[in-house]
XYZ file of C-alpha atoms in Angstrom:
344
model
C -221.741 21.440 -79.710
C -223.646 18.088 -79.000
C -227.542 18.056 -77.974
C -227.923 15.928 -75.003
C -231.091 14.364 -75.047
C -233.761 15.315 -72.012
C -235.174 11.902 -72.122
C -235.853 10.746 -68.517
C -236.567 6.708 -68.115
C -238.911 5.881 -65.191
C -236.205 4.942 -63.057
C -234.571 8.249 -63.315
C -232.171 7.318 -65.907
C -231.358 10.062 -68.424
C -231.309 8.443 -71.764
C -227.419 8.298 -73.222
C -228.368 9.738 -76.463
C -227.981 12.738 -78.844
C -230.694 14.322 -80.580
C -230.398 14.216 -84.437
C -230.722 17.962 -85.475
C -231.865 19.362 -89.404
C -228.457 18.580 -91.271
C -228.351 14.679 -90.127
C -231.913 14.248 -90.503
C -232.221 15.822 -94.176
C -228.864 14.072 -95.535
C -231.231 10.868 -94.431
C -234.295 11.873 -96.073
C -232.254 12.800 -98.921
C -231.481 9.393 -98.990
C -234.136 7.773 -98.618
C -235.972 10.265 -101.456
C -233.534 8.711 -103.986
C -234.712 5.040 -103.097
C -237.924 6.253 -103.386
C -238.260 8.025 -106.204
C -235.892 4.772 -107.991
C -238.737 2.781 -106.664
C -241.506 4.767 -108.329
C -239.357 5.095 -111.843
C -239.620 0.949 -111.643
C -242.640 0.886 -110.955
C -244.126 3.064 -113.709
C -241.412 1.477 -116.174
C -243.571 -1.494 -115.403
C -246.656 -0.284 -115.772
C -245.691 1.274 -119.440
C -244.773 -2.490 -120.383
C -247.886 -3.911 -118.904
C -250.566 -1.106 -119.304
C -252.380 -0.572 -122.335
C -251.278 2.659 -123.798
C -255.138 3.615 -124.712
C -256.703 2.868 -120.715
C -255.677 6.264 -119.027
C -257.630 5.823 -116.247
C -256.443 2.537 -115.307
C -252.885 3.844 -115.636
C -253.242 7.040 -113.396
C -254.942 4.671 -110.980
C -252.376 2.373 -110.547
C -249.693 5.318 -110.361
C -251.466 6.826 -107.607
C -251.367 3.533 -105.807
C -248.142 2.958 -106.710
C -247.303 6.560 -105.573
C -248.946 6.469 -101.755
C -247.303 2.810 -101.628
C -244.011 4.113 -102.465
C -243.846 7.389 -100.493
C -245.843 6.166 -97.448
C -245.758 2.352 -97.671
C -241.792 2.762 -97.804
C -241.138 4.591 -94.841
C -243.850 2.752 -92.357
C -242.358 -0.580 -93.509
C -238.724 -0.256 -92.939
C -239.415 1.683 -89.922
C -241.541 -0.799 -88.649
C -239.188 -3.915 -88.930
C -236.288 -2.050 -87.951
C -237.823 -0.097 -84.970
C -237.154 2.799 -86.397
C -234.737 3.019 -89.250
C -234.876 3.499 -92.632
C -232.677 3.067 -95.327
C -231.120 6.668 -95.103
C -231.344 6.717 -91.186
C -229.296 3.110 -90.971
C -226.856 4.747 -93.340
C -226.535 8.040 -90.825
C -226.864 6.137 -87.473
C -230.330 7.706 -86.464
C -232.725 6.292 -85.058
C -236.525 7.055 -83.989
C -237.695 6.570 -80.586
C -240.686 7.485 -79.046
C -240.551 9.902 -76.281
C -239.296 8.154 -73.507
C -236.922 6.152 -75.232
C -239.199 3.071 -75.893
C -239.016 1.547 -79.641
C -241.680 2.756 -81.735
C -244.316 0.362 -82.884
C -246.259 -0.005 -86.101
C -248.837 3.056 -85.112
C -246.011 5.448 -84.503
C -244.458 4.808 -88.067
C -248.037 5.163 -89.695
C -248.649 8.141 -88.457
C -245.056 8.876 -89.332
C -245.627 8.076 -92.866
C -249.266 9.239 -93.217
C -248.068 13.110 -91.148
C -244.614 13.024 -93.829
C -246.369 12.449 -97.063
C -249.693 15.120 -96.336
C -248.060 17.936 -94.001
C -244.531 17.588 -93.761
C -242.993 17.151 -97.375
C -245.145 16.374 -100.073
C -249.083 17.424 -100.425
C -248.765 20.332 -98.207
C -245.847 20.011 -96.943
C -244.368 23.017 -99.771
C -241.517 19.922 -100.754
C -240.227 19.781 -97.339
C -240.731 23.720 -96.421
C -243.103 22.601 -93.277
C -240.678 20.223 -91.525
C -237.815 22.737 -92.198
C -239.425 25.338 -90.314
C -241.348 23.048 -87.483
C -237.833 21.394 -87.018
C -236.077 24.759 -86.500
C -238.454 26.194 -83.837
C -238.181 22.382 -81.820
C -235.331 22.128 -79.384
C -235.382 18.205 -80.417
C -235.446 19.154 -84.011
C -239.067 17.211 -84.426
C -241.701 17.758 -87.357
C -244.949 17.705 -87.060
C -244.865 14.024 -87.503
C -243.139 13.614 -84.737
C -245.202 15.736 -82.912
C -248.658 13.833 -83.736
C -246.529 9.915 -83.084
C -244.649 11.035 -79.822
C -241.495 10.461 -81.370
C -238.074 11.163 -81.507
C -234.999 11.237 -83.876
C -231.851 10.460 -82.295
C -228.427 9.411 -82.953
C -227.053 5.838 -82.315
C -222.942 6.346 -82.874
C -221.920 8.311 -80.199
C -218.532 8.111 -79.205
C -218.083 5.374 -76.830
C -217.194 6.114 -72.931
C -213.866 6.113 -71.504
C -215.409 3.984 -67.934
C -217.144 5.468 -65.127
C -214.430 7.613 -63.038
C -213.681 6.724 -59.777
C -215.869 8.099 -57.110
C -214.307 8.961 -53.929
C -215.948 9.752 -50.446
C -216.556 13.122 -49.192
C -215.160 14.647 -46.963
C -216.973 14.767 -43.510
C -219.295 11.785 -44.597
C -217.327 9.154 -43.581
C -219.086 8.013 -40.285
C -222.628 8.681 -41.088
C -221.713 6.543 -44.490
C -220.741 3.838 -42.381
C -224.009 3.717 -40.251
C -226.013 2.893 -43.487
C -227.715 -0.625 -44.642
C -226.448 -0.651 -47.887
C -228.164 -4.107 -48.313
C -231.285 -2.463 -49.034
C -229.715 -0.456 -51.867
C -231.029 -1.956 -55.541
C -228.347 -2.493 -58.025
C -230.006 -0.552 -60.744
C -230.998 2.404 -58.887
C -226.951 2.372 -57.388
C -226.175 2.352 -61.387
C -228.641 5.252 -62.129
C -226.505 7.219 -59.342
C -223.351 5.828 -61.097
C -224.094 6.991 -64.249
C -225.585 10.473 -62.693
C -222.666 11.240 -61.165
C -220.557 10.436 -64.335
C -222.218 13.099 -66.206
C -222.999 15.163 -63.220
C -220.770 17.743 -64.998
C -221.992 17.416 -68.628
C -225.593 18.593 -67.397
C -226.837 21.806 -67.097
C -227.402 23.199 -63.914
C -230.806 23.056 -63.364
C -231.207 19.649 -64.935
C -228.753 17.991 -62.801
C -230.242 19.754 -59.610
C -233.603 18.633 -60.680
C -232.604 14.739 -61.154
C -230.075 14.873 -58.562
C -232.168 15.156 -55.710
C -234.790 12.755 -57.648
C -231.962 10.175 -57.418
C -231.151 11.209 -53.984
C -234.856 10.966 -52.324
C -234.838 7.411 -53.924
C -231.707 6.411 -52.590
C -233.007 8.036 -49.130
C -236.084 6.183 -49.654
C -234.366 2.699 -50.145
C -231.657 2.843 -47.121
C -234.297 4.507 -44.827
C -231.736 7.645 -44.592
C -232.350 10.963 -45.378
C -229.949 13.408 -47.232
C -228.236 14.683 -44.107
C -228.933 18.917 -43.606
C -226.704 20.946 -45.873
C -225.119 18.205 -47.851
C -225.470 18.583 -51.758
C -227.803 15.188 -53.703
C -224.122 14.564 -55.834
C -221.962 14.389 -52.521
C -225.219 12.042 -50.914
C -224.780 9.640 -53.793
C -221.310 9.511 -53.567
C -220.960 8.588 -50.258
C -223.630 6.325 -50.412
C -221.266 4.456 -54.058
C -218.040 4.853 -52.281
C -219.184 3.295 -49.077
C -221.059 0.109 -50.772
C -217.561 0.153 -52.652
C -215.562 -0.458 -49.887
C -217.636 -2.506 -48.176
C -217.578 -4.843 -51.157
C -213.853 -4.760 -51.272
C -213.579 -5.837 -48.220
C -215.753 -8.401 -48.674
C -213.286 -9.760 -51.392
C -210.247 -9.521 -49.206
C -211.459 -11.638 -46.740
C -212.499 -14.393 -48.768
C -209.259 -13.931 -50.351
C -207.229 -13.867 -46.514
C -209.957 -17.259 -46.031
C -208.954 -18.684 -49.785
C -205.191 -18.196 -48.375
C -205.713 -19.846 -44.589
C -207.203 -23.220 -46.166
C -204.599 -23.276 -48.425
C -201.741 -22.897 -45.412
C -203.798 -25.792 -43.483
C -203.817 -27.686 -46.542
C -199.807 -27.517 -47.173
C -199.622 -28.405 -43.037
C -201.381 -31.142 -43.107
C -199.098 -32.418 -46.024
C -195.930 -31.942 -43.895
C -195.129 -28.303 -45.144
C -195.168 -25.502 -42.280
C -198.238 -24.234 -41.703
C -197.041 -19.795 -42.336
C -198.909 -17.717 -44.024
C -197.678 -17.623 -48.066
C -195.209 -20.105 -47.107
C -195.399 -22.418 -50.137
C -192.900 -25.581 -51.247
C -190.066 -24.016 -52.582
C -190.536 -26.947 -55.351
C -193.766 -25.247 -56.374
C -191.686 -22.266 -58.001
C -188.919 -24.775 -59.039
C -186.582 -23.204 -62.433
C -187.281 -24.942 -65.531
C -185.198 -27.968 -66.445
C -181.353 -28.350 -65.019
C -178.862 -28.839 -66.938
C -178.852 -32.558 -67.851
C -182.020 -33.074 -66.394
C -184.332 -34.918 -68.854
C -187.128 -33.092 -70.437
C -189.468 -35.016 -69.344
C -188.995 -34.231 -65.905
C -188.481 -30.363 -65.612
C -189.259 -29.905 -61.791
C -187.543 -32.321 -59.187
C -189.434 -35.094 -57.796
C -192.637 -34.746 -55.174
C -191.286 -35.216 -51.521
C -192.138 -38.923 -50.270
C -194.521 -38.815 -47.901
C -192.988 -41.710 -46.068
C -189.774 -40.192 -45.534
C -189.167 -38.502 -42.572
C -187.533 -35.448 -44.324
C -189.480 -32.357 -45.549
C -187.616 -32.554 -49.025
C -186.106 -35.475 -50.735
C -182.587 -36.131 -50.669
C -181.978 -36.257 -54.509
C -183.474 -32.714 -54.563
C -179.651 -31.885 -53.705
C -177.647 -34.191 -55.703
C -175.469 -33.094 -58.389
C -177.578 -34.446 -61.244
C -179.901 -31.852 -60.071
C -177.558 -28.810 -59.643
C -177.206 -29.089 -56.007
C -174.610 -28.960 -53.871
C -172.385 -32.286 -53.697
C -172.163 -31.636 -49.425
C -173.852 -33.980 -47.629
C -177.563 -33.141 -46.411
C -178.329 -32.143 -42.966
C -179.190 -34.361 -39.912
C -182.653 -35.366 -39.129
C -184.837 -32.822 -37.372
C -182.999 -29.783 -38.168
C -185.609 -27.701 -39.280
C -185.862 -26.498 -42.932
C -186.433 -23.074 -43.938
C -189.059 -22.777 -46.908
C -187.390 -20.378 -49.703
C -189.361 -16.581 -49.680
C -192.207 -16.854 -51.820
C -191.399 -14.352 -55.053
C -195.276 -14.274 -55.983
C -196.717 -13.187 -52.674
C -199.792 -11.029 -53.266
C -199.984 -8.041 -51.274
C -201.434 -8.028 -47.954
């Protein structure tokens, strides 16, 4: 089973992240203990070639330096620069974070690096006994490093989301929803709701009650509506989504019904009859006819200076048409049913 991260962003967002528990975190260090420790066996291989063999104290010097460089140096840099992965944590896809969610910062991975070499693995740290047990009794799985730096290990591959289901309006909300001035709504604090109510069911109890009604005295805040008497925060929100929903798809279907009316006046004014969807039947015309030439695969325009809607040649045999002659003048024409109509 997955740890959910508590992780709460000022805007009432919780955090879409897992927490990195013992196993993940110790195949990392494991990792990054090998690059280490091949770091300090190059370094001293160095030293052997460039230190006299008689000057002991010079040589123990520069091993200790070499040492706190290596096993501290190593894991501020990299975390540093990458805000907040090492070598072993980029291989795992963790990451550390500070406590509400921000990147860490150079001061963070010191202390980091300083906490992890003295308490947590090496000087005191029993070879990694401390953070074993410190991560054990945290419900984030933290070590005292984290601890002193405000940080926190999390995972970065987490499976990716299917979409945000559909949200529907509840029942018995449907008038008072359509009373409200969504305008005043902000479009990130409708996506906190969104996501919310996307993982309304993934929380547990007592954490979605908590930020549910955070979210929902926001919301109330912002539209100048409070949650009506008796009405859960998660039906409030949705009412409140689904509503701005279909307001905006209405929105769109009148500038599409608009779109469509200026193109009808626009066909009118050109001599085709002004219906709704009633488009030039030459405007869907079948590809080339046999012995047509290719390099005319439609027939020709209608002349505007003709008195007839369509062109005579449209029906001459050369064309596939009939071989009878064409109407009289002023008999109306019928425009051919549109077969791409959108849907009213």
């Amino acid at each position: 089973m997955h740890e959910e991260s508590e992780l709460v962003t000022g805007e009432a967002v919780v955090l879409d992240l897992r927490v990195a528990k013992l196993a993940s975190r110790a195949l990392a260090m494991a990792l990054d203990v090998v690059v280490q420790f091949a770091l300090l066996l190059g370094a001293i291989f160095v030293m052997t070639l460039t230190v006299p063999a008689d000057d002991g104290s010079l040589a123990l010097t520069l091993f200790l330096v070499f040492l706190v460089l290596v096993m501290v140096g190593y894991p501020v840099l990299f975390e540093t620069l990458s805000r907040g992965r090492s070598l072993g944590k980029m291989a795992l896809g963790l990451r550390v974070v500070r406590v509400d969610g921000g990147p860490i910062r150079f001061r963070h991975a010191l202390t980091r690096g300083l906490a992890g070499f003295v308490v947590d693995f090496w000087t005191l740290g029993l070879f990694g006994a401390v953070a074993v047990i410190v991560s054990l009794c945290s419900s984030d799985g933290r070590r005292v490093g984290d601890f002193l730096a405000g940080t926190l290990v999390v995972r970065e591959r987490v499976p990716e989301s299917a979409g945000y289901p559909a949200i529907g309006m509840p029942p018995g909300l449907e008038g008072w929803a359509s009373q409200l001035d969504l305008t005043r709504l902000p479009d990130d604090l409708a996506l906190a709701s969104r996501q919310f109510l996307a993982r309304f069911n993934e929380l547990r109890p007592e954490a979605s009650h908590a930020l549910g009604w955070g979210l929902a005295q926001q919301v109330g805040n912002a539209l100048g509506a409070a949650v009506p008497p008796g009405v859960p925060p998660w039906a409030f929100l949705a009412a409140v989504l689904a509503e701005r929903r279909n307001r905006d798809h209405a929105k769109a279907f009148q500038a599409y019904a608009a779109a469509q009316a200026q193109q009808a006046q626009a066909f009118a004014a050109q001599g085709y009859p002004a219906q709704p969807h009633a488009y030039p039947a030459q405007a869907y015309a079948a590809p080339a006819y046999p012995g047509q030439p290719a390099s005319q695969p439609f027939p020709a325009q209608p002349n505007a200076a003709s008195s007839q809607p369509f062109p005579a040649q449209a029906a001459a045999p050369e064309y596939g048409g009939s071989s009878e002659p064409t109407p009289p003048r002023g008999t109306p024409v019928v425009p051919a049913e549109n077969p791409f109509t959108p849907p009213s």
